CSV table of C-alpha atoms and ligand atoms in Angstrom, one decimal:
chain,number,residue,atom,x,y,z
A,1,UNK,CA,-32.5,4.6,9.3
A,2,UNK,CA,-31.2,6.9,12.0
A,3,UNK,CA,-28.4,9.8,12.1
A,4,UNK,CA,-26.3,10.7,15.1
A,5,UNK,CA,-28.2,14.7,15.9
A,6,UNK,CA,-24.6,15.5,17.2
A,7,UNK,CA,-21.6,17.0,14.8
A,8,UNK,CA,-19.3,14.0,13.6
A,9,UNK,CA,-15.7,15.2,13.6
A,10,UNK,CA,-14.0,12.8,11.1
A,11,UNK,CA,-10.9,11.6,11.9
A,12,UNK,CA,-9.7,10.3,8.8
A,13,UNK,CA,-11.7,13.1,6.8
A,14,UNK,CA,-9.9,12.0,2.9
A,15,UNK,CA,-10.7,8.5,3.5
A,16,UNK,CA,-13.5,6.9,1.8
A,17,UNK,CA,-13.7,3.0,1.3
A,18,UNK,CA,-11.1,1.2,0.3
A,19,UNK,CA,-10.6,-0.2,-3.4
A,20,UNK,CA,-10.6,-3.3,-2.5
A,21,UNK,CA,-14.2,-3.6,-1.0
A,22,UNK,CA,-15.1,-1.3,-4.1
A,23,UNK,CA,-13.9,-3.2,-7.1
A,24,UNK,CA,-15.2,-6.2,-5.6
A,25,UNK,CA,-18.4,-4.9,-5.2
A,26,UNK,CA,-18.4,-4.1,-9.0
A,27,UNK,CA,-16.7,-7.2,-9.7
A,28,UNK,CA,-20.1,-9.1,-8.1
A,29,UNK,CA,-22.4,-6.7,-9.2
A,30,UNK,CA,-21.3,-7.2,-12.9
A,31,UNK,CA,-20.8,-10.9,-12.8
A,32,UNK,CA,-16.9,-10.0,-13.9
A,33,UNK,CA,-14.1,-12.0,-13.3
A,34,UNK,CA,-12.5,-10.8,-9.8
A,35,UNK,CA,-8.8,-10.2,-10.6
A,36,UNK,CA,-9.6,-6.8,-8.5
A,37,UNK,CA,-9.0,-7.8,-4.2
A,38,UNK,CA,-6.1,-10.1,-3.7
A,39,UNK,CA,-7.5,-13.7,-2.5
A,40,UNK,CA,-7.2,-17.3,-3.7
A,41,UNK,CA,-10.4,-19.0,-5.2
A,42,UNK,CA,-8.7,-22.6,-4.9
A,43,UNK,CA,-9.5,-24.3,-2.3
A,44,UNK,CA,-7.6,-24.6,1.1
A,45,UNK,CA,-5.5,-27.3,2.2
A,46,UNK,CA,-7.8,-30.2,3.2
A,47,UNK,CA,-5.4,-31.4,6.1
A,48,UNK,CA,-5.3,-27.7,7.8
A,49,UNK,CA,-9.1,-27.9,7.5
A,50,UNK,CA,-9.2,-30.7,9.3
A,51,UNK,CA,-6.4,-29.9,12.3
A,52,UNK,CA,-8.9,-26.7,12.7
A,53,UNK,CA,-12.1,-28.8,13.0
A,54,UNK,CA,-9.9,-31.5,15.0
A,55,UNK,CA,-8.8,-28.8,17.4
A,56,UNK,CA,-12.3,-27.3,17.9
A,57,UNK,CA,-13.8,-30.7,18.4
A,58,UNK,CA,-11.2,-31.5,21.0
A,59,UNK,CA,-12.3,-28.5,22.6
A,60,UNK,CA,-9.5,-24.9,21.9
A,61,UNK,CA,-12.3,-22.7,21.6
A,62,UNK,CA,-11.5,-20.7,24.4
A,63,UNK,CA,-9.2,-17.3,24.9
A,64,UNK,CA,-5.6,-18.5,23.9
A,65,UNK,CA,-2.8,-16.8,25.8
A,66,UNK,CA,-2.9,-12.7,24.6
A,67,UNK,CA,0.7,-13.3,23.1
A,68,UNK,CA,-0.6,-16.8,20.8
A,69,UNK,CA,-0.2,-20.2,22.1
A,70,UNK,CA,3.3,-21.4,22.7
A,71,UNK,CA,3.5,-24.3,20.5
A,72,UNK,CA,2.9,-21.3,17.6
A,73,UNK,CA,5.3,-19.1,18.2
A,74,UNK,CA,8.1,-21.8,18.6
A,75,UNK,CA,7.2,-23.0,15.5
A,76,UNK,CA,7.2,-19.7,14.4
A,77,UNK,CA,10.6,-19.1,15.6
A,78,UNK,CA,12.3,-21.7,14.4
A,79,UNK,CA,11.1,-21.5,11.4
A,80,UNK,CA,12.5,-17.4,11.2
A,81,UNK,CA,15.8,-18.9,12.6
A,82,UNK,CA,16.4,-22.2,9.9
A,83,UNK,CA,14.8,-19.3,6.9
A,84,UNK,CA,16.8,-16.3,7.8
A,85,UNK,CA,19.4,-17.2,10.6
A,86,UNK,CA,17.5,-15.1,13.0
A,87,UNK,CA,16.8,-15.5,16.4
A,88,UNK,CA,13.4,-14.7,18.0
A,89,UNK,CA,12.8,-15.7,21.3
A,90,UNK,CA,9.2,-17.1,21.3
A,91,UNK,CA,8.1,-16.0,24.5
A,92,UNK,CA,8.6,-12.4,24.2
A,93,UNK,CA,9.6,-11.7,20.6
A,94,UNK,CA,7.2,-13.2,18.6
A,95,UNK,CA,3.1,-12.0,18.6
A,96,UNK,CA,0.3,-14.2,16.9
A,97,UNK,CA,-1.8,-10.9,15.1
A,98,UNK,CA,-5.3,-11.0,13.8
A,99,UNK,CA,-3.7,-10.5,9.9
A,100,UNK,CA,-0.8,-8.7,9.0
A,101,UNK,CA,-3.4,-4.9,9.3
A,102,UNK,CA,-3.7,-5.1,12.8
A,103,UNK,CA,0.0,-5.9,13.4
A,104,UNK,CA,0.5,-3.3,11.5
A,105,UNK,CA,-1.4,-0.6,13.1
A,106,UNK,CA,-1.2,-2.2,16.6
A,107,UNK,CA,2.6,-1.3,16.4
A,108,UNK,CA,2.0,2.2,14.8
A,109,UNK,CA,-0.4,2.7,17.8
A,110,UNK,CA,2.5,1.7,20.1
A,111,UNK,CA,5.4,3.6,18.9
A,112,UNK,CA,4.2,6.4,16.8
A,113,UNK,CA,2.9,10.1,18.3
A,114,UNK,CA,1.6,13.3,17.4
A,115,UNK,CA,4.5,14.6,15.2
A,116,UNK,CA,6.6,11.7,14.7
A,117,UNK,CA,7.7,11.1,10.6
A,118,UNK,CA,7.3,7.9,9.2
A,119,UNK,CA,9.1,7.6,6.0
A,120,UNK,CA,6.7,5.3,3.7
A,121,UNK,CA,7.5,4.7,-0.5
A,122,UNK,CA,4.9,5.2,-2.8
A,123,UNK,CA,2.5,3.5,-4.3
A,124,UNK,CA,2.2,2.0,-0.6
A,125,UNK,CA,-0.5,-0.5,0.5
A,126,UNK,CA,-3.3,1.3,1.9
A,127,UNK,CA,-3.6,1.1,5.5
A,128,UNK,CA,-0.2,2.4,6.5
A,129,UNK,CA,-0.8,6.1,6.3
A,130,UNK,CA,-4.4,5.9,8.2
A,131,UNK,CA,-2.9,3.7,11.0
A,132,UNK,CA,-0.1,6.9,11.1
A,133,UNK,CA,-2.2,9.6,10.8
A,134,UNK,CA,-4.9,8.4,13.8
A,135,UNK,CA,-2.3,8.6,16.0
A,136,UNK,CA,-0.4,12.1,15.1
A,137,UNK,CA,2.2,11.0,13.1
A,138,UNK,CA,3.1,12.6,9.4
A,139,UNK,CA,3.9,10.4,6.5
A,140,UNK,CA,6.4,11.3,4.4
A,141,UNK,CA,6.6,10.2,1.3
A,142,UNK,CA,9.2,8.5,-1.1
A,143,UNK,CA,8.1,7.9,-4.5
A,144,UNK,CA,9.8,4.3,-6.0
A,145,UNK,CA,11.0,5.0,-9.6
A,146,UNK,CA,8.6,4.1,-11.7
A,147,UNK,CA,10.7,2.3,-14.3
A,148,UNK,CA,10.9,-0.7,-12.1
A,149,UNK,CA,9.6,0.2,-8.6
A,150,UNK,CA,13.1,0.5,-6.9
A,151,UNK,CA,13.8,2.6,-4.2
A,152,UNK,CA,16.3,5.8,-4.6
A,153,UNK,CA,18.0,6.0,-1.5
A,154,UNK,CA,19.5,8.5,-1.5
A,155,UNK,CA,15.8,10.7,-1.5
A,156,UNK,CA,15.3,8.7,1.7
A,157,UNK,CA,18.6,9.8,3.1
A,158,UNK,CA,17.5,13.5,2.3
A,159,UNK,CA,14.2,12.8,3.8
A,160,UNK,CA,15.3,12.0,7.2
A,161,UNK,CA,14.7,14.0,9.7
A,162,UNK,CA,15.4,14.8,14.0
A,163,UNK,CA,11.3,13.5,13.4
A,164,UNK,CA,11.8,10.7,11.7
A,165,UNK,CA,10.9,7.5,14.1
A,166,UNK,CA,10.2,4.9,11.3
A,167,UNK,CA,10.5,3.6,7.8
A,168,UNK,CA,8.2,0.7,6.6
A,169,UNK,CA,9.3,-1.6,3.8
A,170,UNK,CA,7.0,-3.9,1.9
A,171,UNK,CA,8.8,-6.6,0.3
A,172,UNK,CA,7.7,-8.5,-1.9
A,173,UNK,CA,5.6,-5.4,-3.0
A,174,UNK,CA,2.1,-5.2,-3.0
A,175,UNK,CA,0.5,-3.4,-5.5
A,176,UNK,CA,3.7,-3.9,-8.2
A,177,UNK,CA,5.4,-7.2,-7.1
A,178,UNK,CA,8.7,-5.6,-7.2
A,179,UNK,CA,10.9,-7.0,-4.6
A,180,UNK,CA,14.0,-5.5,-2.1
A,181,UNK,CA,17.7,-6.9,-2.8
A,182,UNK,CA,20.3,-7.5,-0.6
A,183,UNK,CA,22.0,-3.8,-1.8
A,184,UNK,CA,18.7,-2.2,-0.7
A,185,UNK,CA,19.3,-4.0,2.8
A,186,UNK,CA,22.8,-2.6,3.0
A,187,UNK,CA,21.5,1.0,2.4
A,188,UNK,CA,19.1,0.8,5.1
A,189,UNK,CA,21.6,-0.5,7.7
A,190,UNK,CA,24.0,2.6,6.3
A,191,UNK,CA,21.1,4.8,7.0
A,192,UNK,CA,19.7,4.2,9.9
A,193,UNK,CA,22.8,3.4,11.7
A,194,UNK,CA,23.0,4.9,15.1
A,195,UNK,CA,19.4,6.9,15.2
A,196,UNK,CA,16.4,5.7,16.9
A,197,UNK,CA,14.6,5.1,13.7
A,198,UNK,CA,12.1,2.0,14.1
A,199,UNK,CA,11.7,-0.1,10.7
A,200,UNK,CA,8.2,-1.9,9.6
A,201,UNK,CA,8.8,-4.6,7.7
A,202,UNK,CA,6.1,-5.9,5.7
A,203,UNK,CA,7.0,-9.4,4.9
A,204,UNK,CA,3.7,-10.8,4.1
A,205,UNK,CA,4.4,-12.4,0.6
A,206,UNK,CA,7.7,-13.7,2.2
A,207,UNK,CA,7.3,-17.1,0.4
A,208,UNK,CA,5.4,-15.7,-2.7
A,209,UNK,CA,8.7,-14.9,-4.6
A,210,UNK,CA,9.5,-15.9,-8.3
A,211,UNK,CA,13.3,-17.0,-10.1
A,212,UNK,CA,15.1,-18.1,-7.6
A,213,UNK,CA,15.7,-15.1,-5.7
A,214,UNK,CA,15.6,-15.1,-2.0
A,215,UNK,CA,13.1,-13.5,-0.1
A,216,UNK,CA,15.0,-10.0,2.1
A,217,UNK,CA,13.9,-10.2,5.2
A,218,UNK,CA,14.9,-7.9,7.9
A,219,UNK,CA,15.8,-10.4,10.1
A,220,UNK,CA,18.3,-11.1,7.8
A,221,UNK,CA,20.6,-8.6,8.9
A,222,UNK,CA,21.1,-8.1,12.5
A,223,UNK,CA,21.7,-4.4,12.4
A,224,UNK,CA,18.0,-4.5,10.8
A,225,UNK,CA,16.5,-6.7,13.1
A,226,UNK,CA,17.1,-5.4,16.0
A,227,UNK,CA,15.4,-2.3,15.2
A,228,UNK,CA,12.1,-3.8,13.2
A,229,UNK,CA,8.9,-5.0,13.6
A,230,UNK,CA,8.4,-7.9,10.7
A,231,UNK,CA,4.8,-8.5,9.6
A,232,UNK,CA,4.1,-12.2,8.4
A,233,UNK,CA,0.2,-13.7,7.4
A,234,UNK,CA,-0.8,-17.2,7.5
A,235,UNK,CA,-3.5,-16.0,5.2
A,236,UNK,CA,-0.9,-15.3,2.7
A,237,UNK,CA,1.0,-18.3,2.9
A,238,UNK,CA,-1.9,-20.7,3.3
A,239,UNK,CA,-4.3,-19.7,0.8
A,240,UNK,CA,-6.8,-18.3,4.0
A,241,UNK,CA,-6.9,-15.2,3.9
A,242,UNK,CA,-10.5,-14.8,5.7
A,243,UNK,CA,-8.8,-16.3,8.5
A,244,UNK,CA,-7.5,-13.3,9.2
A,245,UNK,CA,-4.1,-14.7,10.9
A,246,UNK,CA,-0.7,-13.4,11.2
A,247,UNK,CA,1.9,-12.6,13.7
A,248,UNK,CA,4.6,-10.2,14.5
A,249,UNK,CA,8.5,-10.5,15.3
A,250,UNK,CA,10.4,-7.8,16.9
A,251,UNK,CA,12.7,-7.5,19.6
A,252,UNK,CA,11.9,-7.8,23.4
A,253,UNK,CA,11.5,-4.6,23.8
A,254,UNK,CA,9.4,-3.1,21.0
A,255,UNK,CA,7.6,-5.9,21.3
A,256,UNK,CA,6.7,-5.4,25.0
A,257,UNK,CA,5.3,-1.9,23.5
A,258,UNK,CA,3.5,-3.9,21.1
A,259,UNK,CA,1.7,-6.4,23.7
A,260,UNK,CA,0.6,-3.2,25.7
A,261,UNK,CA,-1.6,-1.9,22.8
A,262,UNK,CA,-2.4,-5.6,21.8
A,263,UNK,CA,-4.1,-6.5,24.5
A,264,UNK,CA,-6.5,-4.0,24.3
A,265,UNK,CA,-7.2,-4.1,20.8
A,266,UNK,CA,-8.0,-7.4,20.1
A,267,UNK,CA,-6.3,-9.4,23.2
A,268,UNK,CA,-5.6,-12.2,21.2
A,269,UNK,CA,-6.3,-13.9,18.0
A,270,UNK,CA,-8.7,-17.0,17.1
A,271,UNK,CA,-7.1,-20.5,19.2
A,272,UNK,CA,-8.0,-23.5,17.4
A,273,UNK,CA,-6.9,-21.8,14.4
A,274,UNK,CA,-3.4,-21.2,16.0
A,275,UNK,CA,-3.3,-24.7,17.4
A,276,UNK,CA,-4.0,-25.8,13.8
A,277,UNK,CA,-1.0,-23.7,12.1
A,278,UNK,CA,1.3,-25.0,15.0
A,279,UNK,CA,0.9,-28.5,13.8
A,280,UNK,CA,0.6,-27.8,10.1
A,281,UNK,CA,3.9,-25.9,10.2
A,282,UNK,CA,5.8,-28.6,11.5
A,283,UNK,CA,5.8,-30.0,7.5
A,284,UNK,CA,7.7,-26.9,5.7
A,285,UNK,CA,7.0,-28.3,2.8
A,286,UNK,CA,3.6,-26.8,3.5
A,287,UNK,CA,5.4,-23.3,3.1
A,288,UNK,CA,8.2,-23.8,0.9
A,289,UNK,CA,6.2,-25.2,-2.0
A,290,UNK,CA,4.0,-22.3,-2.3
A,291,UNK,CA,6.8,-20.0,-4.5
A,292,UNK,CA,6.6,-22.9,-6.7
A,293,UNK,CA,3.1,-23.0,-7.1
A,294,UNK,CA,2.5,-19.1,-7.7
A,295,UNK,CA,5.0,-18.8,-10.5
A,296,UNK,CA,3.2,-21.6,-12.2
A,297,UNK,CA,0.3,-19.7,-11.8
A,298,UNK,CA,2.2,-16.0,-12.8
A,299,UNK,CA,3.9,-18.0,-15.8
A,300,UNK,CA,0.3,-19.5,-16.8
A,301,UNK,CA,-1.0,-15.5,-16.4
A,302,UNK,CA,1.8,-14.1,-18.6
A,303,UNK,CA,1.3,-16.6,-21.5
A,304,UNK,CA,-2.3,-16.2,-21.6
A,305,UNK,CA,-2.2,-12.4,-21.9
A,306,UNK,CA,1.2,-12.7,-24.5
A,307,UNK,CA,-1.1,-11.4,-27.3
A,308,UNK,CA,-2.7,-8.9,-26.0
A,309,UNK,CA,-1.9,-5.2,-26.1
A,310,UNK,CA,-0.8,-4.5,-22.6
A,311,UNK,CA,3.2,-4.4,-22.2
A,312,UNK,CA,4.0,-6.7,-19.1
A,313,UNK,CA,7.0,-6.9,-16.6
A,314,UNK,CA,7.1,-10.1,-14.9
A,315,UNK,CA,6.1,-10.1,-11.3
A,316,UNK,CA,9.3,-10.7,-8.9
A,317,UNK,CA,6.9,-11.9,-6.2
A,318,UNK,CA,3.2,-11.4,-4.8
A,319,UNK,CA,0.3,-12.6,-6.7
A,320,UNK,CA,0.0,-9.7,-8.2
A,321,UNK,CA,1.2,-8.8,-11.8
A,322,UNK,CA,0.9,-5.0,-13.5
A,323,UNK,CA,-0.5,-4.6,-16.8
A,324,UNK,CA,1.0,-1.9,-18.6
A,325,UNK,CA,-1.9,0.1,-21.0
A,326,UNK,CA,-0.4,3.4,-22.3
A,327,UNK,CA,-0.8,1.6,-25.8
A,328,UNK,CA,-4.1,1.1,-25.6
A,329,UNK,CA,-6.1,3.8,-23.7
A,330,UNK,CA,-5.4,7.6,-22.1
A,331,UNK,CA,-7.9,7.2,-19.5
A,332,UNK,CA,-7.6,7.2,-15.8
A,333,UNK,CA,-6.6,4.3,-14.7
A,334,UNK,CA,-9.6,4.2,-11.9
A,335,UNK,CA,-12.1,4.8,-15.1
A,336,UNK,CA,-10.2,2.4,-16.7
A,337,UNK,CA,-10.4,-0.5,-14.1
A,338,UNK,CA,-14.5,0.6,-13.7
A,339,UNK,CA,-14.4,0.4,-17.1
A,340,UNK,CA,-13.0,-3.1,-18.2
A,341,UNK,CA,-15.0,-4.5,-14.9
A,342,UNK,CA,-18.6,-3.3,-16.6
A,343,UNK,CA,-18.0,-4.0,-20.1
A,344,UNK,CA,-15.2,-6.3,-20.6
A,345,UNK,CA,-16.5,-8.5,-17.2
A,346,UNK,CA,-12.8,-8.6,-15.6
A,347,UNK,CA,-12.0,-6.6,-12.5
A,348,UNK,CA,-8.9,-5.5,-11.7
A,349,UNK,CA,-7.5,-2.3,-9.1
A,350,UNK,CA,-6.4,0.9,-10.3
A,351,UNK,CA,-2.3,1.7,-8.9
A,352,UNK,CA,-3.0,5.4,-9.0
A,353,UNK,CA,-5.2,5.2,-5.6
A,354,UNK,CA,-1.8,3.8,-3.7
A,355,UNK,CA,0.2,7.3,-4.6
A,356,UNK,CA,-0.3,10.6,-2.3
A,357,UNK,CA,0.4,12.8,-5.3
A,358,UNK,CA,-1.7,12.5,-8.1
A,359,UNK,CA,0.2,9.8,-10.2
A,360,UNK,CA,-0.8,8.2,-13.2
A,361,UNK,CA,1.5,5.3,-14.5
A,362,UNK,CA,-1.0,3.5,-16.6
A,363,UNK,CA,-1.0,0.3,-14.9
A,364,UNK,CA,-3.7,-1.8,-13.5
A,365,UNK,CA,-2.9,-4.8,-10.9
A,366,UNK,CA,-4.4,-8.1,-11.5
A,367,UNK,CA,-4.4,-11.3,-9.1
A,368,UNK,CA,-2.5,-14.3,-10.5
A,369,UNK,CA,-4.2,-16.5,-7.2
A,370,UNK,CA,-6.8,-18.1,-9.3
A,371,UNK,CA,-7.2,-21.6,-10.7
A,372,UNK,CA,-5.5,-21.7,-14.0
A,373,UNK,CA,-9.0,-21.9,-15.5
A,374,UNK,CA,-9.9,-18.4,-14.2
A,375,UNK,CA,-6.7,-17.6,-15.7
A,376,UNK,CA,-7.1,-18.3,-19.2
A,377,UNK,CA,-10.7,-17.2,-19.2
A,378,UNK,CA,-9.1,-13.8,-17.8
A,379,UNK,CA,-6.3,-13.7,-20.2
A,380,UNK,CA,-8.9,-14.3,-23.0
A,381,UNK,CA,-10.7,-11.3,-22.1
A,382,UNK,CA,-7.4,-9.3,-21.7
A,383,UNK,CA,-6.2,-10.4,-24.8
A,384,UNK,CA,-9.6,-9.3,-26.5
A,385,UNK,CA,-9.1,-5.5,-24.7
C,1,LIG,N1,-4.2,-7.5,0.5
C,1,LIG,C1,-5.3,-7.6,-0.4
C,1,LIG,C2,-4.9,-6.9,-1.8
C,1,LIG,O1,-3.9,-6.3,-1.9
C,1,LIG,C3,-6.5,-6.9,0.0
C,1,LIG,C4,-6.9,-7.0,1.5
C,1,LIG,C5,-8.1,-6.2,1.7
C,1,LIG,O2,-9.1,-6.3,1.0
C,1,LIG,N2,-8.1,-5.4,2.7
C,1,LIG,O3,-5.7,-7.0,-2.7
């Protein structure tokens, strides 16, 4: 209806929508199966329900502390410390985020300026190189062999610069579900040894890992931590991922940087949801089960689509599992995903959009976090492709 008379000066000029909202657009629009956006369509834990509604009724519904309430980040750290032996202290290392994004660009907006390298490895989720490029900074990027989605370190090691001020991680990795091993850890603490190099850790399918391997986290590794901003989401982890919840660890005083820019982004995140999380928490079972339950779900995924002509790797963790379709098409995997999502009715996202050079590794990701009905209707269709 109207337009702003003025000149617009874009800011993020390449950026268009992201394909997410797009494929789930199409996925809706052509009544497909929505294997496209990564979200659950089981339902949500009927206790945690309840401890929300209970907390709202008892009357939380006002501004929680900017930082998250206390009980929260206790939980939270004790939880980091009996996982990964690492010590947060709750009052001034540990952030309650609106979802793992805003953690993510809140801390880019606090430590990142005009000039400043951030060393990021390709195909990366896509808001890390908008959140660095509103503020200045340059990514620089480290493509992960495409065999099995490893990092080469010693690329990274030739990439660093006197510029370089971070490094962000994903693991478990979102789109391929490869994951980090304790070697990669080792290399990173060689790396960065001695500089000023800040590392993001995105840890946000910490407890979606498959076949007994044990999740990396930073925090881990005390040469690591102490240097890193880890990302978690309750969203994630709890099957709520329109909750849009999730906090940050880092050390006193990144974090302190952090809480400057948090305050005025979103000042704090939603309370009776946190006082909700703090009691639900206190039952890890309500956390540790969930690897358990997503490999059922991957496993379920790779027999249904066993017959069909896609070549599959397992997925090492995420929901997510690549489908490998040089055998069966030469097209674009972004006319490709379009494609299957209008006349096959199952969505899925192209990995091609998550590259900076033009990449094309014929692979499409699909979401495993489905009831196992959706599943086998999926893998029908897959199997029919
Ligand atoms: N993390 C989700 C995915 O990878 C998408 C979240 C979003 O839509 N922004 O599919």
């Amino acid at each position: 209806m109207y337009k702003f008379p003025g000149s617009v000066h874009s800011k993020l000029p390449k950026v268009g929508t992201t394909i997410f909202t797009v494929m789930s657009k199409l996925a809706v629009d052509q009544g497909a199966i929505n294997l496209s956006q990564g979200f659950p369509d089981f339902p949500v834990s009927p206790h945690l329900v309840d401890l929300v509604y209970k907390h709202m009724r008892e009357g939380r519904n006002q501004y929680p502390p900017m930082a998250g309430i206390p009980r929260l980040r206790e939980v939270i750290s004790a939880k980091q410390e009996s996982l990964y032996s690492a010590q947060y202290d709750p009052e001034t290392e540990v952030t309650i985020t609106a979802g793992g994004t805003q953690a993510i660009f809140t801390a880019i907006q606090a430590t990142i300026g005009e000039g400043d390298e951030v060393i990021l490895f390709t195909p990366a989720y896509d808001c890390y190189a908008p959140a660095i490029e509103l503020v200045g900074g340059k990514p620089v990027y480290v493509q992960l062999n495409s065999d099995d989605y490893s990092i080469d370190w010693r690329q990274v090691k030739k990439l660093i610069s006197r510029h370089t001020k971070m490094i962000m991680l994903n693991t478990p990795h979102n789109p391929t579900g490869a994951t980090l091993t304790s070697k990669d850890m080792k290399e990173l603490i060689k790396i960065t040894k001695g500089s000023d190099i800040i590392i993001m850790s995105d840890e946000v399918y910490e407890h979606i890992i498959f076949d007994g391997q044990e999740h990396q986290s930073v925090s881990r590794y005390k040469e690591l931590a102490e240097r890193s901003f880890v990302v978690y989401s309750f969203g994630k982890t709890f099957h709520v991922t329109g909750w849009k919840t999730g906090y940050v660890l880092a050390p006193s005083n990144l974090m302190a940087e952090f809480r400057k820019v948090h305050q005025f982004n979103v000042f704090t995140a939603n309370a009776p949801i946190q006082y909700a999380l703090a009691e639900y928490m206190i039952n890890s079972d309500n956390y540790m089960s969930v690897a358990a339950e997503y490999q059922r779900k991957r496993d379920v995924f790779l027999s249904a689509v066993e017959g069909s002509r896609f070549k599959v790797k397992p997925s090492k963790g995420t929901y997510f599992q690549l489908l490998d379709y040089s055998t069966i098409s030469d097209e674009a995997d972004t006319e490709l995903a379009k494609r299957l999502t209008i006349e096959h009715k199952i969505a899925s996202i192209p990995v091609s959009v998550f590259y900076h050079n033009p990449v094309q590794n014929n692979v499409l990701r699909f979401c495993f976090a489905k009831e196992e009905e959706t599943l086998l209707r999926a893998g029908e269709i897959i199997s029919s492709i």
